[in-house]
Coordinates of C-alpha atoms and ligand atoms in Angstrom, one line a residue:
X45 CA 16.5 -3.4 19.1
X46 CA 15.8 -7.1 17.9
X47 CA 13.2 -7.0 15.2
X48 CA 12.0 -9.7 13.2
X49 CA 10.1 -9.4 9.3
X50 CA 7.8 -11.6 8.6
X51 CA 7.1 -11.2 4.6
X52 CA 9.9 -10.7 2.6
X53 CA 8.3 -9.7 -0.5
X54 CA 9.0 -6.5 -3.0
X55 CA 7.9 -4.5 -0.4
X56 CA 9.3 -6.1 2.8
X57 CA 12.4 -7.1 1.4
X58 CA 13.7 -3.5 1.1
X59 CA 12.4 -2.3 4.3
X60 CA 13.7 -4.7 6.1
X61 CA 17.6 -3.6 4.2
X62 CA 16.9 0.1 5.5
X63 CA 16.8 -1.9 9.2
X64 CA 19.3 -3.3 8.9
X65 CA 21.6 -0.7 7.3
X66 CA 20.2 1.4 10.2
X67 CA 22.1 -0.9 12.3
X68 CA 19.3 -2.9 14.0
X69 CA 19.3 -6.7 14.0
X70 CA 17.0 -8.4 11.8
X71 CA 15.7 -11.9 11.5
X72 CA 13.4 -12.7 8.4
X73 CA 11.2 -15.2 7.3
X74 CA 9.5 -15.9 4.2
X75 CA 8.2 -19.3 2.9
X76 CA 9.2 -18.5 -1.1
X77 CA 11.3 -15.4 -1.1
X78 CA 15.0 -15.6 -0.3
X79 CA 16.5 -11.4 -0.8
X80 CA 19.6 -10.7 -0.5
X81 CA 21.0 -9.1 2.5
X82 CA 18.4 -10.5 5.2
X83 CA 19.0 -13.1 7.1
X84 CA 16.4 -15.7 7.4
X85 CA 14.9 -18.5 9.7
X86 CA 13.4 -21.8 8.3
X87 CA 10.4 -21.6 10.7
X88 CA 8.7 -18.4 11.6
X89 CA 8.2 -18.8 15.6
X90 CA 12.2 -18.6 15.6
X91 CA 12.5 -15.3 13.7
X92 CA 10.2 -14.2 16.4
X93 CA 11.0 -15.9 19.6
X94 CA 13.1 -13.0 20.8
X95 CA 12.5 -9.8 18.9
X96 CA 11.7 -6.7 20.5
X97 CA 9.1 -5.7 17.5
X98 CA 8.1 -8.6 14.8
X99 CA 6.8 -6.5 11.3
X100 CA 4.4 -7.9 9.4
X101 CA 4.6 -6.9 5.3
X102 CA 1.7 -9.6 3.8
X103 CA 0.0 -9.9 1.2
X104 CA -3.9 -10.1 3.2
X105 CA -6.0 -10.0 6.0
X106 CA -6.6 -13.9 5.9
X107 CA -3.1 -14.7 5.4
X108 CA -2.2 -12.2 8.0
X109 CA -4.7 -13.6 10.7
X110 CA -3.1 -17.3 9.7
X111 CA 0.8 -15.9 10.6
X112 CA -0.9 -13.9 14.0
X113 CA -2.3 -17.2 15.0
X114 CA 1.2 -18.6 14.4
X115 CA 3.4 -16.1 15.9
X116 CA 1.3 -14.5 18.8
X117 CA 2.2 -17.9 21.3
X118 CA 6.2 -17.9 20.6
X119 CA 6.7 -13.7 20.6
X120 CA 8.4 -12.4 23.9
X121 CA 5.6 -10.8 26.6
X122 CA 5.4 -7.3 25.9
X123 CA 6.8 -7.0 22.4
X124 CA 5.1 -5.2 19.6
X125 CA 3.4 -7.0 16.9
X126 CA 3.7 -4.0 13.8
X127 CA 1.5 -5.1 10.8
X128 CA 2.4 -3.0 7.7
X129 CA 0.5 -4.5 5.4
X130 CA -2.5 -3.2 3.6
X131 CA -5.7 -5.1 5.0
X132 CA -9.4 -4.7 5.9
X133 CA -10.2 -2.6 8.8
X134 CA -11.6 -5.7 10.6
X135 CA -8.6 -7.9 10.2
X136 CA -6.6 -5.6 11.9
X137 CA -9.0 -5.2 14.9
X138 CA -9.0 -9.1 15.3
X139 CA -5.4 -8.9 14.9
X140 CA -4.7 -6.3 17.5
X141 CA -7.5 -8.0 19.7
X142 CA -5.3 -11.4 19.8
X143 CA -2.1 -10.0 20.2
X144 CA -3.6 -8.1 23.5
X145 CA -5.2 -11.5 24.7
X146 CA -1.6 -12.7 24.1
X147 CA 0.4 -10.0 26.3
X148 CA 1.6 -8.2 23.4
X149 CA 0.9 -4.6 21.6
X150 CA 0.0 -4.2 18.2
X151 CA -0.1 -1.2 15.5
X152 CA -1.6 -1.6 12.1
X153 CA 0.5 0.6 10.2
X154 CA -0.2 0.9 6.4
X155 CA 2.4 2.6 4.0
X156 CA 2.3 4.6 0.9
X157 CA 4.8 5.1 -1.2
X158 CA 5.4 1.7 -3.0
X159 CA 8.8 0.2 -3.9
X160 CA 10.5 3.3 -3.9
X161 CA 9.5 4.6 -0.8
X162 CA 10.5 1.2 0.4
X163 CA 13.6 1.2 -0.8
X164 CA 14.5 4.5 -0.1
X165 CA 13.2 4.8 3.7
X166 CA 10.7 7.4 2.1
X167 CA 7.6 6.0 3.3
X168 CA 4.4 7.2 4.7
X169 CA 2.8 5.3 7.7
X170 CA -0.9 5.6 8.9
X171 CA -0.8 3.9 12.3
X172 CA -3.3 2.8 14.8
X173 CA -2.8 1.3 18.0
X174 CA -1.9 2.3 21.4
X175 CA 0.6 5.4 21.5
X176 CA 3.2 3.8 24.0
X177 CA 3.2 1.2 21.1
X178 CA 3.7 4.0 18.3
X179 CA 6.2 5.7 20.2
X180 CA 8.1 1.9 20.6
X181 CA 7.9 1.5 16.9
X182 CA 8.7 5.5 16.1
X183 CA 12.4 4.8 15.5
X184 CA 11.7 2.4 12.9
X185 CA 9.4 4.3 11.4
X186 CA 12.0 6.8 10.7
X187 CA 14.2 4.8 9.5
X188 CA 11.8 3.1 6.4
X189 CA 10.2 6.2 6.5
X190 CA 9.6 10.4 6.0
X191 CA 6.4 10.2 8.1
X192 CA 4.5 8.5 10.5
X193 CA 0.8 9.8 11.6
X194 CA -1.0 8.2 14.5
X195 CA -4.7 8.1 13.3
X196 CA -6.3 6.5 16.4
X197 CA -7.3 2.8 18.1
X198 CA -6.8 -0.7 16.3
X199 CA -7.9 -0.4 12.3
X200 CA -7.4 3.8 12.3
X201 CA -4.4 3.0 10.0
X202 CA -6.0 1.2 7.7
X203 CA -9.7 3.1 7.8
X204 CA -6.7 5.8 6.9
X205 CA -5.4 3.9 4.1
X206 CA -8.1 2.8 2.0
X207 CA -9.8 6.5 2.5
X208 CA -6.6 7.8 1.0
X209 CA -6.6 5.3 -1.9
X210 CA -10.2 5.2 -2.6
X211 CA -9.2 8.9 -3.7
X212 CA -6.2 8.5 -5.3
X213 CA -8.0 5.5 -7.6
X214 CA -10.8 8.5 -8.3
X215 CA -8.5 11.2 -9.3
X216 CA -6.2 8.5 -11.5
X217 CA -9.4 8.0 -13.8
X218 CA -10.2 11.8 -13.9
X219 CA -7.4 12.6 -14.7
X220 CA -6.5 9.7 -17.3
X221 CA -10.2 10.8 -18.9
X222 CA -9.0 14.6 -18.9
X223 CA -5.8 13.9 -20.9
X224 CA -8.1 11.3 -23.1
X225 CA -10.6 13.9 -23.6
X226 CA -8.0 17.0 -24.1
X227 CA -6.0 14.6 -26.7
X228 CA -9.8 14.7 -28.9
X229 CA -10.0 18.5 -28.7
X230 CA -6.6 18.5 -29.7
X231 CA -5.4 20.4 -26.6
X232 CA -1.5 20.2 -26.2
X233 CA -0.8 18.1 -23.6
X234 CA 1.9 19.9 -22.2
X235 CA 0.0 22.9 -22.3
X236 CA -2.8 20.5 -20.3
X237 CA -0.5 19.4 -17.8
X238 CA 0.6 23.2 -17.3
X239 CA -2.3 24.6 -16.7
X240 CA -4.1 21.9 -14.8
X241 CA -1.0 21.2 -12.4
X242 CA -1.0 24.6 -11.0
X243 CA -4.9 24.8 -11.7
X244 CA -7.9 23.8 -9.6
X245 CA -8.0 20.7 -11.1
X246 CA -4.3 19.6 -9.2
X247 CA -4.1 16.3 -8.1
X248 CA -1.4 13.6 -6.8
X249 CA -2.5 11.6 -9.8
X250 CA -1.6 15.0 -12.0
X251 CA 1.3 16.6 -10.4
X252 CA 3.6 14.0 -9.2
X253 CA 3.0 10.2 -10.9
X254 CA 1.5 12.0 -14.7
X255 CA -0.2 9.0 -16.3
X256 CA 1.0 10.5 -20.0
X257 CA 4.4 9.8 -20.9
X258 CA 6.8 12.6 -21.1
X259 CA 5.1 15.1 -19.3
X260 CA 5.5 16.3 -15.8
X261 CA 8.3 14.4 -13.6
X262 CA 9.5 11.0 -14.4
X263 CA 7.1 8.4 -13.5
X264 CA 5.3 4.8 -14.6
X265 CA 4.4 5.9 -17.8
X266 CA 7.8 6.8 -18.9
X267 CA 8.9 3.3 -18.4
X268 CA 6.3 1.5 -20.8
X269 CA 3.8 1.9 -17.4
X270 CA 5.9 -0.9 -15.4
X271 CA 4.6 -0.5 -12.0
X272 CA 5.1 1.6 -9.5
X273 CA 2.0 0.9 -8.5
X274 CA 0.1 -2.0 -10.0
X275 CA -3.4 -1.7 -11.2
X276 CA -4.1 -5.6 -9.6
X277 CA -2.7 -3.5 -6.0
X278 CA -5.2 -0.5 -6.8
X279 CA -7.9 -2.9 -7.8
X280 CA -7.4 -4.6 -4.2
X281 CA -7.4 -1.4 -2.0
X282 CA -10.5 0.2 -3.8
X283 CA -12.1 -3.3 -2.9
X284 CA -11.2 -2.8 0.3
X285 CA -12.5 0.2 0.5
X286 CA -16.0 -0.9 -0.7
X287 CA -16.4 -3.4 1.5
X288 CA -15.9 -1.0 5.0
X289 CA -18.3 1.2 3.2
X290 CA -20.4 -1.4 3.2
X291 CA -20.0 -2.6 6.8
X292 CA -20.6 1.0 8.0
X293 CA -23.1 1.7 5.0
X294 CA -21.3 4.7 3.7
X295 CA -22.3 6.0 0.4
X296 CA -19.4 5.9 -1.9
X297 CA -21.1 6.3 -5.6
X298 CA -17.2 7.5 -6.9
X299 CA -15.3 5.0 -5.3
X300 CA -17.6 2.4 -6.3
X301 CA -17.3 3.3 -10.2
X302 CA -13.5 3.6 -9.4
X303 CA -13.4 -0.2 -8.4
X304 CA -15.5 -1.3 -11.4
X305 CA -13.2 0.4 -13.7
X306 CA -10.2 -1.1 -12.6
X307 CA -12.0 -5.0 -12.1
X308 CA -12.8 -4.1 -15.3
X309 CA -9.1 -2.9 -16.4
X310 CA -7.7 -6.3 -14.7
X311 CA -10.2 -9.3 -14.8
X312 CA -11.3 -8.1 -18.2
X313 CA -8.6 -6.9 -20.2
X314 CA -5.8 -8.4 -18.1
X315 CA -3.9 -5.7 -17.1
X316 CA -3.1 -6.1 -13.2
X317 CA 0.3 -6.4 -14.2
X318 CA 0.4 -3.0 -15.4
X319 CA 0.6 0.3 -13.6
X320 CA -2.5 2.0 -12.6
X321 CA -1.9 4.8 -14.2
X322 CA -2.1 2.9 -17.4
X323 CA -5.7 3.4 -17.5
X324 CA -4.5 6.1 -20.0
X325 CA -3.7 4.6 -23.1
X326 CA -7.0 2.0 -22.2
X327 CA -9.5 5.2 -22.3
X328 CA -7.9 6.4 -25.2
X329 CA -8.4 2.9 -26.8
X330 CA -11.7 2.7 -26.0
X331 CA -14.7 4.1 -27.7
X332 CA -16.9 6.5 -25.7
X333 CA -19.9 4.1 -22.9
Ligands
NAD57 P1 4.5 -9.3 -2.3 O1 3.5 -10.3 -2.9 O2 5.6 -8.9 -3.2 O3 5.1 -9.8 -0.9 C1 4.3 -10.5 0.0 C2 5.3 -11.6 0.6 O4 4.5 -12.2 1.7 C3 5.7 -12.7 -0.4 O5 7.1 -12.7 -0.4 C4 5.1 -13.9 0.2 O6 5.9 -15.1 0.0 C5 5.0 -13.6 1.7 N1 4.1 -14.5 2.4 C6 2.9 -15.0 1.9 N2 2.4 -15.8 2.9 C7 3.2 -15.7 3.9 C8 3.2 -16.3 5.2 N3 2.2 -17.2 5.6 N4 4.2 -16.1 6.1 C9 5.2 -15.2 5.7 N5 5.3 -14.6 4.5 C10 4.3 -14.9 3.6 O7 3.6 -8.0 -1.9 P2 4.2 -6.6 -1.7 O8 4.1 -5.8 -2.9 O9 5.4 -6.7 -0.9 O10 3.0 -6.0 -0.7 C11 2.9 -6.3 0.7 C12 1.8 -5.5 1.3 O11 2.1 -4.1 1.1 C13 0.4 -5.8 0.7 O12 -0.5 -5.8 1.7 C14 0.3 -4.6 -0.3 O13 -1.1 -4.3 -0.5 C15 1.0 -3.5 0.5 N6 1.5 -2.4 -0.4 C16 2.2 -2.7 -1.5 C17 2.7 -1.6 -2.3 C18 3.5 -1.9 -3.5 O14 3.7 -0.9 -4.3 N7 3.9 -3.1 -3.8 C19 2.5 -0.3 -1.8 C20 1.8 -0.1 -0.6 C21 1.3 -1.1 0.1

């Protein structure tokens, strides 16, 4: 399989290493970043004149509509245009809608899992797009991946996506506020992450990334919150997610407040470059609104 990565950044610089360890051939392009270990082209239409399946790892819908435009005319007839990135539900419609005009298939394929999953082929992908097209990309999926779910037609993946992050930005504030609000009733926070882990009140958030250092397994806030995950990303998906609520006018009071908390978190007090789950010590900080 010939497959070409367009978007070599801390993301799709490691994914495309697991290709190529995998034993696939890969041709990259990226107009600033230059990793290790993947060889590049100096103009995009060669990385893809020939590959089988061309991935897409960018940072937006506007900048990936710009590189579709780009690569659609100069991809082989046939091959699979396989758009990782996290976008709007719209942009990846268009986007699938082109590459179809163009001869070609596309699947808008989300991940979770962030740089580790990346670099460890542990990733989860929300696909949408035709299902001879998922089955072409399958084997790559598992590769960079643990799991791949086909959600249904053009923009399923990323409907999948933001729906999944909408909650997991909820249940990082709930669960930041909990710890905040146990620490002022003096409530142990071991003894909080003890009960509430195997309790109703069990999260993702809770259980497996714990926003307070040294409880629970290793995670962001052990590490003086380095991202993992940064707030700016979380801060971009929740917006994301507001604005298909808004196109299909779907009532999302918690995701809403979710989103001003975090443009709040990074425009404000200029912490994009932390991890989202550093929303911790900024509760804590804050006096009660
Ligand atoms: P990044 O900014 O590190 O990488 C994006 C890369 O795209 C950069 O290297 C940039 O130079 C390149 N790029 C920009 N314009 C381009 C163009 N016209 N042609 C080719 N390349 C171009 O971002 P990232 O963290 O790798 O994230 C990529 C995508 O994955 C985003 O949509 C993000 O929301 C999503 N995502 C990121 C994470 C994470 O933890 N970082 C987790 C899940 C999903």
């Amino acid at each position: 399989m010939k497959i070409a990565f367009i978007g070599l950044g801390n993301m799709g610089a490691p994914m495309a290493r697991c290709l190529i360890a995998a034993g696939h051939e890969v041709m990259g392009f990226d107009p600033i970043a230059t990793p290790d270990g993947v060889p590049c082209c100096a103009r995009v239409q060669d990385a893809v004149a020939d590959a089988n399946v061309v991935i897409t790892m960018l940072p937006s819908g506007d900048i990936l509509r710009a590189v579709a435009d780009d690569i659609h005319p100069a991809m082989t007839q046939g091959a699979v245009h396989l758009d990782c990135s996290t976008v709007d539900v719209q942009s990846a419609r268009d986007v699938a809608q082109a590459a179809e005009a163009a001869g070609l298939s596309a699947i808008d394929a989300p991940v979770s899992g962030g740089m580790g999953g990346a670099t460890n082929g542990t990733l989860t992908f929300m696909a949408g797009g035709p299902v001879a097209a998922f089955e072409t990309v399958q084997p790559m999926f598992d590769i960079m991946g643990q799991k791949a779910v086909h959600c249904g037609e053009a923009g399923a993946g990323q409907a999948a996506k933001i729906c999944n992050n909408m909650i997991l930005g909820a249940t990082m504030i709930a669960t930041c506020e909990a710890f905040s609000l146990a620490d002022k009733l003096g409530l142990d926070r071991q003894s909080m992450f003890d009960v509430v882990s195997t309790s109703s009140g069990y999260s993702w958030s809770m259980n497996a990334y714990c926003p307070a250092p040294g409880i629970g397994p290793n995670s962001p806030a052990d590490n003086a919150y380095t991202p993992g995950f940064s707030a700016a990303l979380m801060l971009k998906d929740l917006r994301l997610s507001q604005q298909a609520a808004e196109a299909v006018d779907a009532d999302t009071p918690m995701g809403a407040r979710a989103t001003q908390l975090y443009a709040d978190f990074v425009e404000l007090h200029g912490m994009g470059g932390m991890d989202f789950s550093a929303m911790l010590p900024h509760l804590m900080d804050k006096p009660r609104s």
